[in-house]
PDB file of C-alpha atoms in Angstrom:
ATOM      1  CA  MET A   1      -1.417 147.719  17.218  1.00 61.00           C
ATOM      2  CA  THR A   2      -4.466 149.401  15.702  1.00 79.00           C
ATOM      3  CA  LEU A   3      -7.524 151.246  16.932  1.00 85.00           C
ATOM      4  CA  LEU A   4      -9.438 147.961  16.940  1.00 83.00           C
ATOM      5  CA  TYR A   5      -6.814 145.423  17.998  1.00 81.00           C
ATOM      6  CA  ASN A   6      -4.010 145.357  20.556  1.00 77.00           C
ATOM      7  CA  LYS A   7      -0.550 143.915  19.981  1.00 75.00           C
ATOM      8  CA  HIS A   8      -1.860 140.445  20.886  1.00 70.00           C
ATOM      9  CA  GLN A   9      -4.397 140.743  18.052  1.00 74.00           C
ATOM     10  CA  ARG A  10      -7.298 140.737  20.510  1.00 79.00           C
ATOM     11  CA  LEU A  11     -10.167 143.124  19.985  1.00 85.00           C
ATOM     12  CA  ARG A  12      -9.656 145.977  22.415  1.00 89.00           C
ATOM     13  CA  ILE A  13     -11.615 145.931  25.649  1.00 90.00           C
ATOM     14  CA  PHE A  14     -13.589 149.075  24.821  1.00 90.00           C
ATOM     15  CA  TRP A  15     -14.983 147.522  21.638  1.00 91.00           C
ATOM     16  CA  ARG A  16     -15.875 144.276  23.372  1.00 92.00           C
ATOM     17  CA  LEU A  17     -17.771 146.150  26.057  1.00 94.00           C
ATOM     18  CA  LEU A  18     -19.493 148.278  23.404  1.00 94.00           C
ATOM     19  CA  PHE A  19     -20.377 145.142  21.415  1.00 93.00           C
ATOM     20  CA  PHE A  20     -21.971 143.631  24.518  1.00 94.00           C
ATOM     21  CA  ILE A  21     -23.996 146.761  25.318  1.00 94.00           C
ATOM     22  CA  ILE A  22     -25.202 147.324  21.758  1.00 95.00           C
ATOM     23  CA  LEU A  23     -26.120 143.685  21.159  1.00 95.00           C
ATOM     24  CA  THR A  24     -27.811 143.253  24.549  1.00 95.00           C
ATOM     25  CA  PHE A  25     -29.988 146.320  24.142  1.00 95.00           C
ATOM     26  CA  GLY A  26     -30.422 145.627  20.431  1.00 96.00           C
ATOM     27  CA  ILE A  27     -32.070 142.338  21.350  1.00 96.00           C
ATOM     28  CA  ASN A  28     -33.812 143.517  24.506  1.00 95.00           C
ATOM     29  CA  ILE A  29     -35.407 146.860  23.581  1.00 96.00           C
ATOM     30  CA  PRO A  30     -37.329 145.836  20.427  1.00 96.00           C
ATOM     31  CA  LEU A  31     -38.677 142.718  22.137  1.00 96.00           C
ATOM     32  CA  GLN A  32     -39.645 144.670  25.263  1.00 96.00           C
ATOM     33  CA  LEU A  33     -41.487 147.284  23.203  1.00 96.00           C
ATOM     34  CA  THR A  34     -43.297 144.554  21.293  1.00 96.00           C
ATOM     35  CA  LEU A  35     -44.224 142.848  24.556  1.00 95.00           C
ATOM     36  CA  GLN A  36     -45.625 146.094  26.001  1.00 95.00           C
ATOM     37  CA  SER A  37     -47.768 146.595  22.927  1.00 95.00           C
ATOM     38  CA  ILE A  38     -49.187 143.064  23.157  1.00 94.00           C
ATOM     39  CA  LEU A  39     -49.703 142.495  26.887  1.00 93.00           C
ATOM     40  CA  PRO A  40     -50.991 144.834  29.612  1.00 92.00           C
ATOM     41  CA  ASP A  41     -48.924 145.291  32.761  1.00 89.00           C
ATOM     42  CA  SER A  42     -49.222 142.024  34.708  1.00 90.00           C
ATOM     43  CA  LEU A  43     -47.219 139.276  36.375  1.00 92.00           C
ATOM     44  CA  LEU A  44     -47.122 137.420  33.059  1.00 90.00           C
ATOM     45  CA  ARG A  45     -45.631 140.411  31.283  1.00 92.00           C
ATOM     46  CA  GLY A  46     -43.091 140.797  34.067  1.00 92.00           C
ATOM     47  CA  PHE A  47     -42.147 137.130  33.751  1.00 93.00           C
ATOM     48  CA  ILE A  48     -41.671 137.394  29.981  1.00 95.00           C
ATOM     49  CA  SER A  49     -39.858 140.722  30.306  1.00 94.00           C
ATOM     50  CA  GLY A  50     -37.366 139.278  32.791  1.00 93.00           C
ATOM     51  CA  SER A  51     -36.821 136.277  30.528  1.00 95.00           C
ATOM     52  CA  ILE A  52     -36.126 138.508  27.521  1.00 96.00           C
ATOM     53  CA  PHE A  53     -33.564 140.597  29.395  1.00 93.00           C
ATOM     54  CA  LEU A  54     -31.725 137.557  30.745  1.00 94.00           C
ATOM     55  CA  ILE A  55     -31.724 135.828  27.355  1.00 96.00           C
ATOM     56  CA  ALA A  56     -30.382 139.007  25.739  1.00 96.00           C
ATOM     57  CA  ILE A  57     -27.429 139.071  28.154  1.00 95.00           C
ATOM     58  CA  ILE A  58     -26.630 135.378  27.691  1.00 95.00           C
ATOM     59  CA  VAL A  59     -26.934 135.496  23.890  1.00 96.00           C
ATOM     60  CA  SER A  60     -24.748 138.603  23.728  1.00 95.00           C
ATOM     61  CA  LEU A  61     -21.997 136.998  25.791  1.00 94.00           C
ATOM     62  CA  TYR A  62     -22.270 133.709  23.926  1.00 94.00           C
ATOM     63  CA  LEU A  63     -21.803 135.426  20.559  1.00 94.00           C
ATOM     64  CA  GLN A  64     -18.875 137.394  21.924  1.00 92.00           C
ATOM     65  CA  THR A  65     -17.079 134.300  23.207  1.00 92.00           C
ATOM     66  CA  LYS A  66     -17.755 132.389  19.999  1.00 91.00           C
ATOM     67  CA  PHE A  67     -16.927 134.984  17.350  1.00 90.00           C
ATOM     68  CA  ILE A  68     -14.722 137.580  19.053  1.00 89.00           C
ATOM     69  CA  GLU A  69     -12.888 135.921  21.930  1.00 87.00           C
ATOM     70  CA  LYS A  70     -13.068 132.452  20.380  1.00 86.00           C
ATOM     71  CA  ARG A  71     -13.242 130.951  23.868  1.00 87.00           C
ATOM     72  CA  PRO A  72     -15.762 128.560  25.469  1.00 89.00           C
ATOM     73  CA  PHE A  73     -18.802 130.267  26.981  1.00 91.00           C
ATOM     74  CA  GLY A  74     -18.059 128.344  30.176  1.00 90.00           C
ATOM     75  CA  LYS A  75     -15.302 130.858  30.988  1.00 91.00           C
ATOM     76  CA  TYR A  76     -18.040 133.118  32.382  1.00 94.00           C
ATOM     77  CA  GLY A  77     -18.964 130.590  35.050  1.00 94.00           C
ATOM     78  CA  LEU A  78     -22.520 129.820  33.937  1.00 94.00           C
ATOM     79  CA  LEU A  79     -22.023 126.276  32.699  1.00 91.00           C
ATOM     80  CA  VAL A  80     -24.722 124.600  34.801  1.00 92.00           C
ATOM     81  CA  ASN A  81     -24.105 120.998  35.833  1.00 94.00           C
ATOM     82  CA  GLY A  82     -24.455 118.894  38.975  1.00 93.00           C
ATOM     83  CA  PHE A  83     -21.486 120.447  40.782  1.00 92.00           C
ATOM     84  CA  TRP A  84     -22.570 123.966  39.799  1.00 96.00           C
ATOM     85  CA  THR A  85     -26.026 123.229  41.209  1.00 97.00           C
ATOM     86  CA  ILE A  86     -24.539 122.033  44.501  1.00 96.00           C
ATOM     87  CA  GLU A  87     -22.571 125.276  44.776  1.00 96.00           C
ATOM     88  CA  PHE A  88     -25.724 127.246  44.004  1.00 98.00           C
ATOM     89  CA  LEU A  89     -27.569 125.506  46.841  1.00 98.00           C
ATOM     90  CA  ILE A  90     -24.631 126.089  49.197  1.00 97.00           C
ATOM     91  CA  GLY A  91     -24.823 129.774  48.293  1.00 98.00           C
ATOM     92  CA  CYS A  92     -28.537 129.788  49.122  1.00 98.00           C
ATOM     93  CA  GLY A  93     -27.737 128.238  52.499  1.00 98.00           C
ATOM     94  CA  ILE A  94     -25.085 130.877  53.212  1.00 98.00           C
ATOM     95  CA  ALA A  95     -27.542 133.692  52.472  1.00 98.00           C
ATOM     96  CA  ALA A  96     -30.092 132.042  54.775  1.00 97.00           C
ATOM     97  CA  VAL A  97     -27.526 131.959  57.597  1.00 97.00           C
ATOM     98  CA  GLN A  98     -26.741 135.644  57.024  1.00 97.00           C
ATOM     99  CA  LEU A  99     -30.385 136.666  57.303  1.00 95.00           C
ATOM    100  CA  VAL A 100     -31.064 134.465  60.330  1.00 95.00           C
ATOM    101  CA  VAL A 101     -28.155 136.195  62.098  1.00 96.00           C
ATOM    102  CA  LEU A 102     -29.367 139.634  60.964  1.00 95.00           C
ATOM    103  CA  TYR A 103     -32.964 139.220  62.062  1.00 92.00           C
ATOM    104  CA  GLY A 104     -31.901 137.449  65.238  1.00 93.00           C
ATOM    105  CA  ILE A 105     -29.851 140.504  66.190  1.00 94.00           C
ATOM    106  CA  LEU A 106     -32.655 142.887  65.215  1.00 93.00           C
ATOM    107  CA  TYR A 107     -35.219 140.884  67.168  1.00 90.00           C
ATOM    108  CA  LEU A 108     -33.102 140.634  70.307  1.00 93.00           C
ATOM    109  CA  SER A 109     -32.339 144.363  70.137  1.00 92.00           C
ATOM    110  CA  GLY A 110     -36.045 145.196  69.876  1.00 90.00           C
ATOM    111  CA  ASN A 111     -35.784 146.640  66.362  1.00 91.00           C
ATOM    112  CA  ILE A 112     -38.362 144.426  64.646  1.00 88.00           C
ATOM    113  CA  THR A 113     -41.845 143.107  65.213  1.00 87.00           C
ATOM    114  CA  ILE A 114     -44.012 140.930  62.982  1.00 86.00           C
ATOM    115  CA  GLY A 115     -46.855 142.935  61.489  1.00 84.00           C
ATOM    116  CA  ASP A 116     -48.606 140.515  59.145  1.00 85.00           C
ATOM    117  CA  TYR A 117     -48.483 137.111  57.442  1.00 91.00           C
ATOM    118  CA  PHE A 118     -48.831 136.168  53.747  1.00 93.00           C
ATOM    119  CA  ARG A 119     -49.065 139.788  52.710  1.00 91.00           C
ATOM    120  CA  THR A 120     -50.127 140.927  49.258  1.00 92.00           C
ATOM    121  CA  PRO A 121     -50.382 144.634  48.402  1.00 88.00           C
ATOM    122  CA  PRO A 122     -53.832 146.258  48.723  1.00 87.00           C
ATOM    123  CA  GLY A 123     -55.712 145.990  45.432  1.00 86.00           C
ATOM    124  CA  ALA A 124     -53.423 143.280  44.029  1.00 88.00           C
ATOM    125  CA  THR A 125     -54.960 141.356  41.136  1.00 89.00           C
ATOM    126  CA  TYR A 126     -52.886 138.244  41.815  1.00 92.00           C
ATOM    127  CA  SER A 127     -52.863 135.594  44.515  1.00 93.00           C
ATOM    128  CA  PHE A 128     -50.084 135.168  47.062  1.00 94.00           C
ATOM    129  CA  ALA A 129     -48.825 132.023  45.277  1.00 95.00           C
ATOM    130  CA  GLU A 130     -48.725 133.805  41.903  1.00 94.00           C
ATOM    131  CA  GLY A 131     -46.902 136.768  43.411  1.00 94.00           C
ATOM    132  CA  PHE A 132     -44.374 134.564  45.214  1.00 96.00           C
ATOM    133  CA  PHE A 133     -43.604 132.590  42.044  1.00 95.00           C
ATOM    134  CA  SER A 134     -43.206 135.825  40.083  1.00 94.00           C
ATOM    135  CA  GLU A 135     -40.929 137.289  42.757  1.00 95.00           C
ATOM    136  CA  THR A 136     -38.815 134.126  42.822  1.00 96.00           C
ATOM    137  CA  PHE A 137     -38.306 134.207  39.079  1.00 95.00           C
ATOM    138  CA  SER A 138     -37.625 137.950  39.034  1.00 94.00           C
ATOM    139  CA  GLN A 139     -34.966 137.648  41.718  1.00 95.00           C
ATOM    140  CA  LEU A 140     -33.365 134.643  40.008  1.00 96.00           C
ATOM    141  CA  ALA A 141     -33.239 136.377  36.625  1.00 95.00           C
ATOM    142  CA  GLY A 142     -31.908 139.575  38.171  1.00 94.00           C
ATOM    143  CA  SER A 143     -29.254 137.752  40.198  1.00 96.00           C
ATOM    144  CA  VAL A 144     -28.045 135.728  37.209  1.00 97.00           C
ATOM    145  CA  GLY A 145     -27.912 138.839  35.024  1.00 94.00           C
ATOM    146  CA  GLU A 146     -26.028 140.970  37.565  1.00 95.00           C
ATOM    147  CA  GLU A 147     -23.564 138.254  38.518  1.00 97.00           C
ATOM    148  CA  LEU A 148     -22.904 137.349  34.897  1.00 96.00           C
ATOM    149  CA  PHE A 149     -22.289 140.983  33.953  1.00 95.00           C
ATOM    150  CA  PHE A 150     -20.364 142.210  36.995  1.00 96.00           C
ATOM    151  CA  ARG A 151     -18.751 139.183  38.596  1.00 96.00           C
ATOM    152  CA  SER A 152     -17.479 137.491  35.433  1.00 95.00           C
ATOM    153  CA  PHE A 153     -17.786 139.566  32.229  1.00 95.00           C
ATOM    154  CA  LEU A 154     -16.581 142.905  33.629  1.00 96.00           C
ATOM    155  CA  PHE A 155     -14.127 141.072  35.866  1.00 96.00           C
ATOM    156  CA  TYR A 156     -12.370 139.467  32.898  1.00 95.00           C
ATOM    157  CA  LEU A 157     -12.315 142.748  30.961  1.00 94.00           C
ATOM    158  CA  VAL A 158     -10.752 144.608  33.887  1.00 95.00           C
ATOM    159  CA  LEU A 159      -8.360 141.725  34.567  1.00 94.00           C
ATOM    160  CA  GLU A 160      -7.135 141.921  30.993  1.00 91.00           C
ATOM    161  CA  SER A 161      -6.814 145.718  31.173  1.00 90.00           C
ATOM    162  CA  LEU A 162      -4.416 145.291  34.118  1.00 91.00           C
ATOM    163  CA  ARG A 163      -2.046 143.201  32.010  1.00 83.00           C
ATOM    164  CA  PRO A 164       0.405 146.069  31.269  1.00 80.00           C
ATOM    165  CA  LEU A 165       1.064 146.419  35.011  1.00 82.00           C
ATOM    166  CA  ARG A 166       2.673 142.955  34.934  1.00 78.00           C
ATOM    167  CA  LYS A 167       1.350 142.018  38.352  1.00 80.00           C
ATOM    168  CA  LYS A 168       0.928 138.450  39.551  1.00 89.00           C
ATOM    169  CA  THR A 169      -2.382 136.878  38.603  1.00 90.00           C
ATOM    170  CA  LEU A 170      -3.747 136.812  42.152  1.00 92.00           C
ATOM    171  CA  THR A 171      -2.895 140.486  42.694  1.00 93.00           C
ATOM    172  CA  SER A 172      -4.522 141.438  39.382  1.00 93.00           C
ATOM    173  CA  ALA A 173      -7.604 139.333  40.144  1.00 95.00           C
ATOM    174  CA  LEU A 174      -8.072 140.965  43.554  1.00 96.00           C
ATOM    175  CA  THR A 175      -7.586 144.424  42.052  1.00 96.00           C
ATOM    176  CA  ALA A 176     -10.104 143.656  39.299  1.00 96.00           C
ATOM    177  CA  SER A 177     -12.610 142.420  41.891  1.00 97.00           C
ATOM    178  CA  ILE A 178     -12.253 145.641  43.906  1.00 97.00           C
ATOM    179  CA  ILE A 179     -12.811 147.764  40.799  1.00 97.00           C
ATOM    180  CA  VAL A 180     -15.827 145.751  39.655  1.00 97.00           C
ATOM    181  CA  SER A 181     -17.333 145.660  43.151  1.00 97.00           C
ATOM    182  CA  THR A 182     -17.045 149.444  43.322  1.00 97.00           C
ATOM    183  CA  LEU A 183     -18.931 149.698  40.023  1.00 97.00           C
ATOM    184  CA  PHE A 184     -21.503 147.247  41.412  1.00 96.00           C
ATOM    185  CA  GLY A 185     -22.097 149.474  44.423  1.00 96.00           C
ATOM    186  CA  LEU A 186     -22.279 152.673  42.362  1.00 96.00           C
ATOM    187  CA  ALA A 187     -24.783 151.059  39.987  1.00 94.00           C
ATOM    188  CA  HIS A 188     -27.282 150.985  42.886  1.00 92.00           C
ATOM    189  CA  TYR A 189     -26.684 154.546  44.049  1.00 92.00           C
ATOM    190  CA  SER A 190     -29.695 155.856  42.121  1.00 90.00           C
ATOM    191  CA  ASN A 191     -32.051 153.396  43.864  1.00 91.00           C
ATOM    192  CA  GLU A 192     -34.722 154.855  46.093  1.00 88.00           C
ATOM    193  CA  SER A 193     -33.510 155.565  49.661  1.00 87.00           C
ATOM    194  CA  ALA A 194     -29.883 154.862  48.681  1.00 91.00           C
ATOM    195  CA  SER A 195     -27.139 156.549  50.673  1.00 92.00           C
ATOM    196  CA  ILE A 196     -23.364 156.643  50.926  1.00 94.00           C
ATOM    197  CA  LEU A 197     -23.587 153.903  53.562  1.00 95.00           C
ATOM    198  CA  SER A 198     -25.795 151.634  51.421  1.00 94.00           C
ATOM    199  CA  THR A 199     -23.525 152.157  48.413  1.00 96.00           C
ATOM    200  CA  THR A 200     -20.440 151.353  50.492  1.00 96.00           C
ATOM    201  CA  ASN A 201     -22.191 148.257  51.837  1.00 96.00           C
ATOM    202  CA  LEU A 202     -22.985 147.104  48.317  1.00 97.00           C
ATOM    203  CA  VAL A 203     -19.327 147.494  47.384  1.00 97.00           C
ATOM    204  CA  ILE A 204     -18.533 145.220  50.343  1.00 97.00           C
ATOM    205  CA  ASP A 205     -21.296 142.852  49.205  1.00 97.00           C
ATOM    206  CA  GLY A 206     -19.711 142.786  45.761  1.00 97.00           C
ATOM    207  CA  LEU A 207     -16.372 141.781  47.233  1.00 97.00           C
ATOM    208  CA  MET A 208     -18.060 139.049  49.257  1.00 98.00           C
ATOM    209  CA  LEU A 209     -19.795 137.740  46.119  1.00 98.00           C
ATOM    210  CA  ALA A 210     -16.485 137.801  44.247  1.00 97.00           C
ATOM    211  CA  VAL A 211     -14.807 135.417  46.712  1.00 97.00           C
ATOM    212  CA  PRO A 212     -16.584 132.196  45.634  1.00 97.00           C
ATOM    213  CA  PHE A 213     -16.100 133.111  41.971  1.00 97.00           C
ATOM    214  CA  LEU A 214     -12.374 133.662  42.498  1.00 96.00           C
ATOM    215  CA  LEU A 215     -12.095 130.344  44.333  1.00 95.00           C
ATOM    216  CA  THR A 216     -14.095 128.262  41.850  1.00 94.00           C
ATOM    217  CA  GLY A 217     -14.230 130.133  38.534  1.00 94.00           C
ATOM    218  CA  ARG A 218     -17.969 129.392  38.594  1.00 96.00           C
ATOM    219  CA  LEU A 219     -20.933 131.614  39.403  1.00 97.00           C
ATOM    220  CA  GLY A 220     -23.067 128.994  41.133  1.00 97.00           C
ATOM    221  CA  MET A 221     -22.350 130.040  44.694  1.00 98.00           C
ATOM    222  CA  SER A 222     -22.315 133.788  43.956  1.00 98.00           C
ATOM    223  CA  ILE A 223     -25.698 133.553  42.227  1.00 98.00           C
ATOM    224  CA  GLY A 224     -27.060 131.392  45.051  1.00 98.00           C
ATOM    225  CA  ILE A 225     -26.064 133.937  47.714  1.00 98.00           C
ATOM    226  CA  HIS A 226     -27.312 136.901  45.659  1.00 98.00           C
ATOM    227  CA  PHE A 227     -30.612 135.256  44.714  1.00 98.00           C
ATOM    228  CA  CYS A 228     -31.494 133.787  48.097  1.00 97.00           C
ATOM    229  CA  TRP A 229     -30.538 136.975  49.973  1.00 97.00           C
ATOM    230  CA  ASN A 230     -32.874 139.044  47.788  1.00 96.00           C
ATOM    231  CA  LEU A 231     -35.683 136.484  47.848  1.00 96.00           C
ATOM    232  CA  LEU A 232     -35.604 135.923  51.595  1.00 95.00           C
ATOM    233  CA  GLN A 233     -35.308 139.550  52.622  1.00 94.00           C
ATOM    234  CA  GLY A 234     -38.139 140.571  50.303  1.00 93.00           C
ATOM    235  CA  ALA A 235     -40.586 137.734  49.642  1.00 94.00           C
ATOM    236  CA  VAL A 236     -40.104 136.045  53.028  1.00 94.00           C
ATOM    237  CA  PHE A 237     -39.350 138.802  55.550  1.00 92.00           C
ATOM    238  CA  GLY A 238     -40.968 141.679  53.654  1.00 89.00           C
ATOM    239  CA  ALA A 239     -37.975 144.019  53.967  1.00 88.00           C
ATOM    240  CA  GLY A 240     -36.755 146.423  51.305  1.00 86.00           C
ATOM    241  CA  ILE A 241     -34.545 145.008  48.547  1.00 89.00           C
ATOM    242  CA  SER A 242     -32.027 147.747  47.812  1.00 88.00           C
ATOM    243  CA  GLY A 243     -34.824 150.296  48.017  1.00 84.00           C
ATOM    244  CA  THR A 244     -37.502 148.261  46.210  1.00 86.00           C
ATOM    245  CA  SER A 245     -40.368 146.147  47.563  1.00 87.00           C
ATOM    246  CA  ALA A 246     -41.297 142.521  46.894  1.00 91.00           C
ATOM    247  CA  LYS A 247     -44.661 141.685  45.309  1.00 93.00           C
ATOM    248  CA  VAL A 248     -45.630 139.552  48.330  1.00 94.00           C
ATOM    249  CA  SER A 249     -44.080 138.428  51.599  1.00 94.00           C
ATOM    250  CA  VAL A 250     -44.590 135.415  53.859  1.00 95.00           C
ATOM    251  CA  ILE A 251     -44.292 137.651  56.904  1.00 93.00           C
ATOM    252  CA  LYS A 252     -44.068 141.412  57.162  1.00 86.00           C
ATOM    253  CA  VAL A 253     -41.437 142.574  59.593  1.00 86.00           C
ATOM    254  CA  VAL A 254     -41.930 146.058  60.970  1.00 85.00           C
ATOM    255  CA  THR A 255     -38.498 147.569  61.562  1.00 84.00           C
ATOM    256  CA  SER A 256     -37.208 150.687  63.207  1.00 83.00           C
ATOM    257  CA  ASP A 257     -35.716 153.234  60.808  1.00 85.00           C
ATOM    258  CA  ASN A 258     -32.104 153.322  61.925  1.00 89.00           C
ATOM    259  CA  LEU A 259     -28.582 152.324  60.951  1.00 91.00           C
ATOM    260  CA  LEU A 260     -28.987 148.872  62.469  1.00 91.00           C
ATOM    261  CA  THR A 261     -31.980 147.890  60.293  1.00 91.00           C
ATOM    262  CA  GLY A 262     -31.064 149.782  57.137  1.00 90.00           C
ATOM    263  CA  GLY A 263     -34.428 151.577  57.095  1.00 87.00           C
ATOM    264  CA  ALA A 264     -36.367 151.800  53.839  1.00 85.00           C
ATOM    265  CA  PHE A 265     -33.402 150.666  51.747  1.00 91.00           C
ATOM    266  CA  GLY A 266     -33.379 147.312  53.500  1.00 89.00           C
ATOM    267  CA  PRO A 267     -30.607 145.243  55.107  1.00 91.00           C
ATOM    268  CA  GLU A 268     -28.024 146.474  52.570  1.00 92.00           C
ATOM    269  CA  GLY A 269     -28.236 149.815  54.359  1.00 92.00           C
ATOM    270  CA  SER A 270     -27.427 148.285  57.750  1.00 94.00           C
ATOM    271  CA  ILE A 271     -24.155 148.751  59.622  1.00 95.00           C
ATOM    272  CA  LEU A 272     -24.280 144.985  60.221  1.00 96.00           C
ATOM    273  CA  ILE A 273     -23.359 144.194  56.594  1.00 96.00           C
ATOM    274  CA  LEU A 274     -19.651 143.885  57.341  1.00 96.00           C
ATOM    275  CA  LEU A 275     -20.384 141.258  60.016  1.00 97.00           C
ATOM    276  CA  LEU A 276     -22.807 139.364  57.772  1.00 97.00           C
ATOM    277  CA  ASP A 277     -20.410 139.360  54.825  1.00 97.00           C
ATOM    278  CA  ALA A 278     -17.562 138.213  57.077  1.00 97.00           C
ATOM    279  CA  ILE A 279     -19.739 135.257  58.091  1.00 97.00           C
ATOM    280  CA  ALA A 280     -20.442 134.480  54.430  1.00 98.00           C
ATOM    281  CA  VAL A 281     -16.761 134.641  53.449  1.00 97.00           C
ATOM    282  CA  GLY A 282     -15.871 132.409  56.395  1.00 97.00           C
ATOM    283  CA  LEU A 283     -18.431 129.818  55.282  1.00 97.00           C
ATOM    284  CA  VAL A 284     -17.184 129.989  51.688  1.00 96.00           C
ATOM    285  CA  PHE A 285     -13.603 129.325  52.811  1.00 94.00           C
ATOM    286  CA  LEU A 286     -14.799 126.551  55.120  1.00 93.00           C
ATOM    287  CA  TRP A 287     -16.462 124.891  52.139  1.00 93.00           C
ATOM    288  CA  SER A 288     -13.365 125.516  50.009  1.00 90.00           C
ATOM    289  CA  LYS A 289     -11.210 123.612  52.490  1.00 87.00           C
ATOM    290  CA  THR A 290     -13.403 120.548  52.008  1.00 88.00           C
ATOM    291  CA  GLN A 291     -12.531 120.692  48.296  1.00 83.00           C
ATOM    292  CA  LYS A 292      -8.798 120.642  49.082  1.00 77.00           C
ATOM    293  CA  GLN A 293      -8.026 123.439  46.651  1.00 73.00           C
ATOM    294  CA  LYS A 294      -4.332 124.289  46.832  1.00 74.00           C
ATOM    295  CA  GLY A 295      -4.543 127.967  45.945  1.00 78.00           C
ATOM    296  CA  LEU A 296      -6.625 131.077  46.466  1.00 85.00           C
ATOM    297  CA  LEU A 297      -7.493 131.417  42.801  1.00 92.00           C
ATOM    298  CA  SER A 298      -9.319 128.928  40.625  1.00 92.00           C
ATOM    299  CA  PRO A 299      -7.238 127.247  37.899  1.00 90.00           C
ATOM    300  CA  LEU A 300     -10.038 128.251  35.514  1.00 89.00           C
ATOM    301  CA  ILE A 301      -9.335 131.942  36.144  1.00 92.00           C
ATOM    302  CA  VAL A 302      -5.573 131.434  36.106  1.00 90.00           C
ATOM    303  CA  ASN A 303      -5.812 129.735  32.721  1.00 87.00           C
ATOM    304  CA  GLU A 304      -8.015 132.490  31.289  1.00 85.00           C
ATOM    305  CA  ALA A 305      -5.641 135.147  32.598  1.00 83.00           C
ATOM    306  CA  ALA A 306      -2.666 133.357  31.080  1.00 81.00           C
ATOM    307  CA  ASP A 307      -4.479 133.009  27.753  1.00 73.00           C
ATOM    308  CA  ALA A 308      -5.080 136.771  27.728  1.00 66.00           C
ATOM    309  CA  GLY A 309      -1.465 137.397  28.635  1.00 54.00           C
ATOM    310  CA  ALA A 310      -2.397 138.825  32.013  1.00 44.00           C
ATOM    311  CA  GLY A 311       0.825 137.787  33.701  1.00 44.00           C
ATOM    312  CA  PRO A 312       2.360 134.901  35.639  1.00 44.00           C
ATOM    313  CA  SER A 313       0.657 133.283  38.560  1.00 45.00           C
ATOM    314  CA  ASP A 314       2.272 133.040  41.951  1.00 42.00           C
ATOM    315  CA  LEU A 315       0.047 130.144  42.979  1.00 40.00           C
ATOM    316  CA  THR A 316       0.510 126.451  43.360  1.00 38.00           C
ATOM    317  CA  LEU A 317      -2.639 124.974  41.907  1.00 39.00           C
ATOM    318  CA  LYS A 318      -4.083 121.619  41.239  1.00 39.00           C
ATOM    319  CA  THR A 319      -5.133 120.765  37.708  1.00 35.00           C
ATOM    320  CA  ALA A 320      -8.697 121.938  36.946  1.00 36.00           C
TER     321      ALA A 320
END
């Protein structure tokens, strides 16, 4: 063992995380500064800026898998194909069900009214269609970036760090998901109007988003839920998105400021999150049963854990 490598001759987790951070920001910051010097603040600049940040994350992880881990990039669950796309669309449908239930409850309890339709901010220099397209792309890029970083990259780092505990793979995977979901929640604590409740809810959200990844080893469904939840609550219903506002909204719901609605922070600050996430997890497992998977952990994750020496699996699994 050395400062750089562990006894398995793998670069230590700290250095891999540092490599990712340095390379991501090393690509992102110079390009962002150049972009700001060329283009004024506009939807176009926002579109290019989001693209740069997402590309920086993907390139950084690709280089790490190729030259440091010497593993296929697909281990991070972003290998898009027909089946991945189906799972993405299923995730979008699950998020839609969650929000229909949420706003149904809020409507029936008298906590929302509809204030406006096809809203754009006063003084906006863009049309509704331009704003909606920009919001859609922004939420997609943000969802892919967050899920790639938290749900898969950090997950695998933490999973490997638990190797000395010699726990079964499923136990280690669940523990890693709890740790990463906690970091996911804390990462949003500095958002405007955030609270202990909203942060706790986002930890719960993180666990919910981890379930489809643990079951499939792919990010399609997790990204679909994350993306569609953000897009619908902001650009469709006009609610807050973790304390931020969408550029446009199809309708503008006027909500009471209480624990049921989540107030200015948006639905993630609502006490209904546990119910909504339970619905999502139930739908994910219902879908999983149609795939006839024999275990609670994807063979893809089991194989990666075994490759990293993370410990034996206690699962009976079908071949990936």
